[in-house]
Coordinates of C-alpha atoms in Angstrom, one line a residue:
Chain A
X1 CA 55.5 -2.7 -32.3
X2 CA 58.1 -0.1 -33.2
X3 CA 60.0 1.2 -30.2
X4 CA 58.2 -1.1 -27.8
X5 CA 60.1 -2.9 -25.1
X6 CA 59.9 -6.6 -25.6
X7 CA 58.2 -8.2 -22.7
X8 CA 58.0 -11.8 -21.9
X9 CA 54.5 -12.8 -22.5
X10 CA 53.1 -14.8 -19.6
X11 CA 52.4 -18.3 -20.7
X12 CA 48.9 -19.3 -19.8
X13 CA 48.4 -22.9 -18.8
X14 CA 46.7 -23.4 -22.1
X15 CA 49.7 -22.2 -24.0
X16 CA 52.0 -24.4 -22.1
X17 CA 52.5 -27.8 -23.4
X18 CA 48.9 -28.8 -24.0
X19 CA 48.0 -31.9 -22.1
X20 CA 45.7 -34.2 -23.8
X21 CA 42.1 -33.1 -23.2
X22 CA 39.9 -35.7 -21.9
X23 CA 36.4 -36.1 -23.3
X24 CA 35.0 -34.7 -20.1
X25 CA 37.4 -31.7 -20.2
X26 CA 36.2 -30.9 -23.7
X27 CA 32.6 -31.4 -22.6
X28 CA 33.1 -29.2 -19.6
X29 CA 34.7 -26.5 -21.6
X30 CA 31.9 -26.6 -24.2
X31 CA 29.3 -26.6 -21.5
X32 CA 30.9 -23.7 -19.7
X33 CA 31.0 -21.7 -22.9
X34 CA 27.4 -22.7 -23.7
X35 CA 26.4 -22.0 -20.1
X36 CA 28.0 -18.6 -20.1
X37 CA 26.3 -17.8 -23.3
X38 CA 23.0 -19.1 -22.1
X39 CA 23.5 -17.2 -18.8
X40 CA 24.2 -14.0 -20.7
X41 CA 21.0 -14.4 -22.7
X42 CA 19.0 -15.4 -19.6
X43 CA 20.3 -12.4 -17.7
X44 CA 19.3 -10.1 -20.4
X45 CA 15.9 -11.8 -20.7
X46 CA 15.5 -11.9 -16.9
X47 CA 16.4 -8.3 -16.6
X48 CA 13.8 -7.3 -19.2
X49 CA 11.3 -9.7 -17.7
X50 CA 12.0 -8.5 -14.1
X51 CA 11.6 -4.9 -15.1
X52 CA 8.4 -5.7 -16.8
X53 CA 7.4 -8.2 -14.1
X54 CA 7.8 -6.1 -11.1
X55 CA 5.4 -3.4 -12.3
X56 CA 2.6 -5.7 -13.1
X57 CA 3.2 -7.5 -9.8
X58 CA 2.7 -4.4 -7.8
X59 CA -0.1 -3.4 -10.1
X60 CA -1.8 -6.8 -9.6
X61 CA -1.5 -6.5 -5.9
X62 CA -3.0 -3.0 -5.9
X63 CA -6.6 -2.7 -7.1
X64 CA -6.8 0.1 -9.7
X65 CA -7.9 3.4 -8.3
X66 CA -11.7 3.7 -8.5
X67 CA -11.8 7.0 -10.2
X68 CA -15.6 7.1 -10.5
X69 CA -16.1 6.5 -6.9
X70 CA -13.3 8.9 -5.7
X71 CA -14.4 11.7 -8.0
X72 CA -18.1 11.4 -7.1
X73 CA -19.3 14.7 -5.5
X74 CA -22.2 13.3 -3.5
X75 CA -22.5 10.3 -1.2
X76 CA -25.2 8.8 -3.4
X77 CA -22.9 8.9 -6.5
X78 CA -20.0 7.5 -4.5
X79 CA -22.1 4.6 -3.2
X80 CA -23.4 3.9 -6.7
X81 CA -19.9 3.8 -8.1
X82 CA -19.0 1.4 -5.3
X83 CA -21.8 -0.8 -6.3
X84 CA -23.5 -0.2 -2.9
X85 CA -26.7 1.6 -3.7
X86 CA -28.8 0.1 -0.9
X87 CA -26.5 -1.1 1.9
X88 CA -28.2 -2.6 5.0
X89 CA -27.7 -0.8 8.2
X90 CA -25.6 -2.9 10.5
X91 CA -24.8 -2.8 14.2
X92 CA -21.8 -5.0 13.6
X93 CA -19.8 -2.1 12.3
X94 CA -18.3 0.0 15.0
X95 CA -17.0 3.5 14.3
X96 CA -14.9 5.3 16.9
X97 CA -14.4 9.0 16.2
X98 CA -14.6 12.1 18.3
X99 CA -18.0 13.7 18.8
X100 CA -16.4 17.0 18.3
X101 CA -13.1 17.5 16.4
X102 CA -11.2 20.7 17.0
X103 CA -9.1 20.3 13.9
X104 CA -10.9 19.0 10.8
X105 CA -7.5 18.4 9.2
X106 CA -7.0 15.3 11.3
X107 CA -10.0 13.4 12.5
X108 CA -9.0 10.0 13.8
X109 CA -11.5 7.3 13.0
X110 CA -11.3 3.6 13.9
X111 CA -13.6 1.2 12.2
X112 CA -14.1 -2.4 13.2
X113 CA -16.3 -4.8 11.2
X114 CA -17.6 -7.8 13.1
X115 CA -19.5 -9.0 9.9
X116 CA -18.2 -12.4 8.9
X117 CA -16.3 -12.6 5.6
X118 CA -15.7 -8.9 5.4
X119 CA -14.0 -8.2 2.1
X120 CA -13.6 -4.4 2.2
X121 CA -14.2 -1.4 4.3
X122 CA -14.9 2.0 2.7
X123 CA -15.0 5.2 4.6
X124 CA -16.9 8.3 3.4
X125 CA -17.2 11.8 4.8
X126 CA -20.7 12.9 3.7
X127 CA -20.1 16.6 3.3
X128 CA -16.5 16.5 1.9
X129 CA -16.2 17.9 -1.6
X130 CA -15.4 14.3 -2.7
X131 CA -17.1 12.1 0.0
X132 CA -15.2 8.8 -0.6
X133 CA -12.0 8.9 1.6
X134 CA -10.6 5.4 1.5
X135 CA -11.3 1.8 0.6
X136 CA -9.5 -1.0 2.3
X137 CA -9.6 -4.4 0.7
X138 CA -9.1 -7.1 3.4
X139 CA -7.3 -10.1 2.2
X140 CA -6.7 -13.4 4.1
X141 CA -4.6 -12.6 7.1
X142 CA -5.8 -9.0 7.4
X143 CA -8.2 -8.2 10.2
X144 CA -11.3 -6.3 9.2
X145 CA -10.5 -3.1 11.1
X146 CA -8.6 0.0 10.3
X147 CA -7.5 3.2 12.0
X148 CA -7.0 6.3 9.9
X149 CA -6.9 10.1 10.1
X150 CA -9.1 12.0 7.7
X151 CA -9.7 15.6 6.7
X152 CA -13.3 16.7 7.2
X153 CA -14.4 20.0 5.8
X154 CA -17.4 20.5 8.0
X155 CA -19.7 18.8 10.5
X156 CA -21.1 15.7 8.8
X157 CA -21.6 12.0 9.0
X158 CA -18.7 9.6 8.7
X159 CA -20.2 6.7 6.9
X160 CA -18.6 3.2 6.6
X161 CA -19.7 0.7 3.9
X162 CA -18.6 -2.8 4.4
X163 CA -18.7 -5.4 1.7
X164 CA -19.0 -8.9 3.0
X165 CA -20.1 -12.0 1.1
X166 CA -20.6 -9.7 -1.8
X167 CA -23.3 -7.8 0.0
X168 CA -23.1 -4.3 1.5
X169 CA -23.6 -3.1 5.0
X170 CA -23.3 0.4 6.5
X171 CA -23.2 2.4 9.6
X172 CA -22.5 6.1 10.3
X173 CA -21.5 8.5 13.0
X174 CA -21.7 12.2 13.1
X175 CA -18.6 14.2 13.8
X176 CA -18.9 17.9 14.6
X177 CA -16.1 20.0 13.2
X178 CA -15.2 23.4 14.7
X179 CA -12.4 24.3 12.2
X180 CA -12.8 22.7 8.8
X181 CA -9.8 20.8 7.4
X182 CA -10.0 20.6 3.7
X183 CA -8.0 23.7 2.9
Chain B
X1 CA 13.2 11.9 -2.7
X2 CA 10.6 10.5 -0.4
X3 CA 10.8 10.2 3.3
X4 CA 10.7 6.9 5.1
X5 CA 7.6 5.6 6.8
X6 CA 7.8 4.7 10.4
X7 CA 6.3 1.2 10.9
X8 CA 5.9 -0.3 14.3
X9 CA 4.7 -4.0 14.3
X10 CA 4.0 -5.4 17.7
X11 CA 2.9 -8.9 18.4
X12 CA -0.2 -9.4 20.5
X13 CA -0.9 -13.1 20.8
X14 CA -0.7 -14.2 17.2
X15 CA -1.8 -10.9 15.8
X16 CA 0.6 -8.2 14.7
X17 CA -0.6 -4.7 15.6
X18 CA 0.7 -2.3 13.0
X19 CA 1.1 1.5 13.6
X20 CA 2.4 3.4 10.6
X21 CA 3.4 7.0 10.2
X22 CA 3.7 8.1 6.6
X23 CA 5.4 11.3 5.4
X24 CA 3.4 12.7 2.6
X25 CA 1.8 16.1 1.9
X26 CA -1.5 14.7 0.8
X27 CA -2.4 17.9 -1.0
X28 CA -6.0 18.1 -1.9
X29 CA -5.4 20.4 -4.9
X30 CA -7.6 23.1 -3.5
X31 CA -5.3 24.7 -0.9
X32 CA -4.5 28.3 -1.6
X33 CA -0.9 29.4 -1.1
X34 CA 0.9 32.7 -1.5
X35 CA 1.7 31.7 -5.1
X36 CA -1.5 30.1 -6.2
X37 CA -3.1 26.8 -5.6
X38 CA -1.0 23.8 -4.4
X39 CA -1.5 21.1 -6.9
X40 CA -3.1 17.8 -5.9
X41 CA -0.4 15.4 -4.5
X42 CA -1.7 12.5 -2.5
X43 CA -1.2 8.7 -2.0
X44 CA -3.7 6.8 -4.1
X45 CA -2.8 3.2 -3.4
X46 CA -1.2 1.4 -0.5
X47 CA -0.3 -2.3 -0.2
X48 CA 0.6 -4.1 3.0
X49 CA 2.4 -7.4 2.8
X50 CA 3.1 -10.0 5.5
X51 CA 6.1 -12.2 4.6
X52 CA 5.5 -11.3 1.0
X53 CA 1.8 -12.0 1.0
X54 CA -0.6 -9.1 0.4
X55 CA -2.9 -8.7 3.4
X56 CA -4.3 -5.2 2.7
X57 CA -4.8 -3.4 -0.5
X58 CA -6.1 0.1 -0.1
X59 CA -7.1 3.0 -2.2
X60 CA -7.0 6.5 -0.8
X61 CA -8.3 10.0 -1.7
X62 CA -7.0 13.4 -0.9
X63 CA -9.3 13.3 2.1
X64 CA -6.8 11.3 4.1
X65 CA -4.8 13.6 6.4
X66 CA -1.4 15.0 5.6
X67 CA 1.4 12.7 7.0
X68 CA -1.1 9.9 7.4
X69 CA -1.4 7.7 10.5
X70 CA -2.6 4.2 9.8
X71 CA -3.4 1.4 12.1
X72 CA -4.0 -2.2 10.9
X73 CA -3.8 -5.7 12.4
X74 CA -2.4 -8.9 10.8
X75 CA -3.3 -12.4 11.9
X76 CA -1.1 -15.4 12.1
X77 CA 2.0 -13.4 12.8
X78 CA 5.2 -14.4 14.7
X79 CA 8.2 -12.4 16.0
X80 CA 10.6 -11.8 13.2
X81 CA 7.9 -11.8 10.4
X82 CA 8.4 -9.2 7.7
X83 CA 5.9 -6.5 7.1
X84 CA 6.3 -4.4 4.0
X85 CA 4.2 -1.4 3.0
X86 CA 4.2 0.2 -0.5
X87 CA 2.4 3.4 -1.4
X88 CA 2.0 5.0 -4.8
X89 CA 0.8 8.5 -5.3
X90 CA -1.1 10.4 -8.0
X91 CA 2.2 11.5 -9.5
X92 CA 3.4 7.9 -9.8
X93 CA 5.9 8.4 -7.0
X94 CA 6.2 5.3 -4.8
X95 CA 7.9 4.2 -1.7
X96 CA 8.3 0.8 0.1
X97 CA 9.4 0.5 3.7
X98 CA 9.7 -2.7 5.8
X99 CA 9.6 -3.6 9.4
X100 CA 10.0 -6.8 11.5
X101 CA 7.3 -7.9 13.9
X102 CA 8.6 -7.4 17.4
X103 CA 7.5 -9.1 20.6
X104 CA 4.9 -7.1 22.5
X105 CA 6.3 -8.0 25.9
X106 CA 8.0 -5.1 27.7

């Protein structure tokens, strides 16, 4: 290079007097190169896989949103969309909720199902514009009970539908609302 | 930017009692504001995991209250177990928060 200052190049161990490579040295070097190349390819693949993997994993864990049920405008339609057209009344579902709620924007409800093999608990507010409020799928390890705060537009029944052993059971409790909470 | 959930997981015997406070507007899409109608913006799905295993998988509507309060119980828990909760809303926004099961003794 014109005008450059000559600098002593550092001698790498390799450039120093080469010692005879053993067979294992050569194998190690080759394996390291191959491993690095493989690792690079794997990382890229894993990265792509992970990005694609994670979404389906969360998607798999979460049941798709039941649009038909959630957009049903009447209790009957919601129950039909849930596949629960004729649920049996059950005294093994307890619903704790206020008799009278001052603020319809936050009505606290606690539901406990004592029905064996409870698979899911669905909560509906009969006179809300869209009655279905929530569905909880209970997987092994989860107890069949839930506490939640709901909006209720007006005095109406809070209905719970439990799916257990692939059959449906139901119970309801009226909550009187003094100030509606749906906005 | 979503706000963190507050998750309290307290051991009662071998059951973890979970109390969760979620920050989310849970807009119904019918509320009138000074400038028009606030568009629907609410949590649609929620997954609760215990040590990486899903124990609850919920679907919600706009009928769940703003800043939802949620109570759940998980069996077979021990102090130190991990509880993780993920929600996804109708805009595709999501949030995961974790907590550790604490002893209930005070």
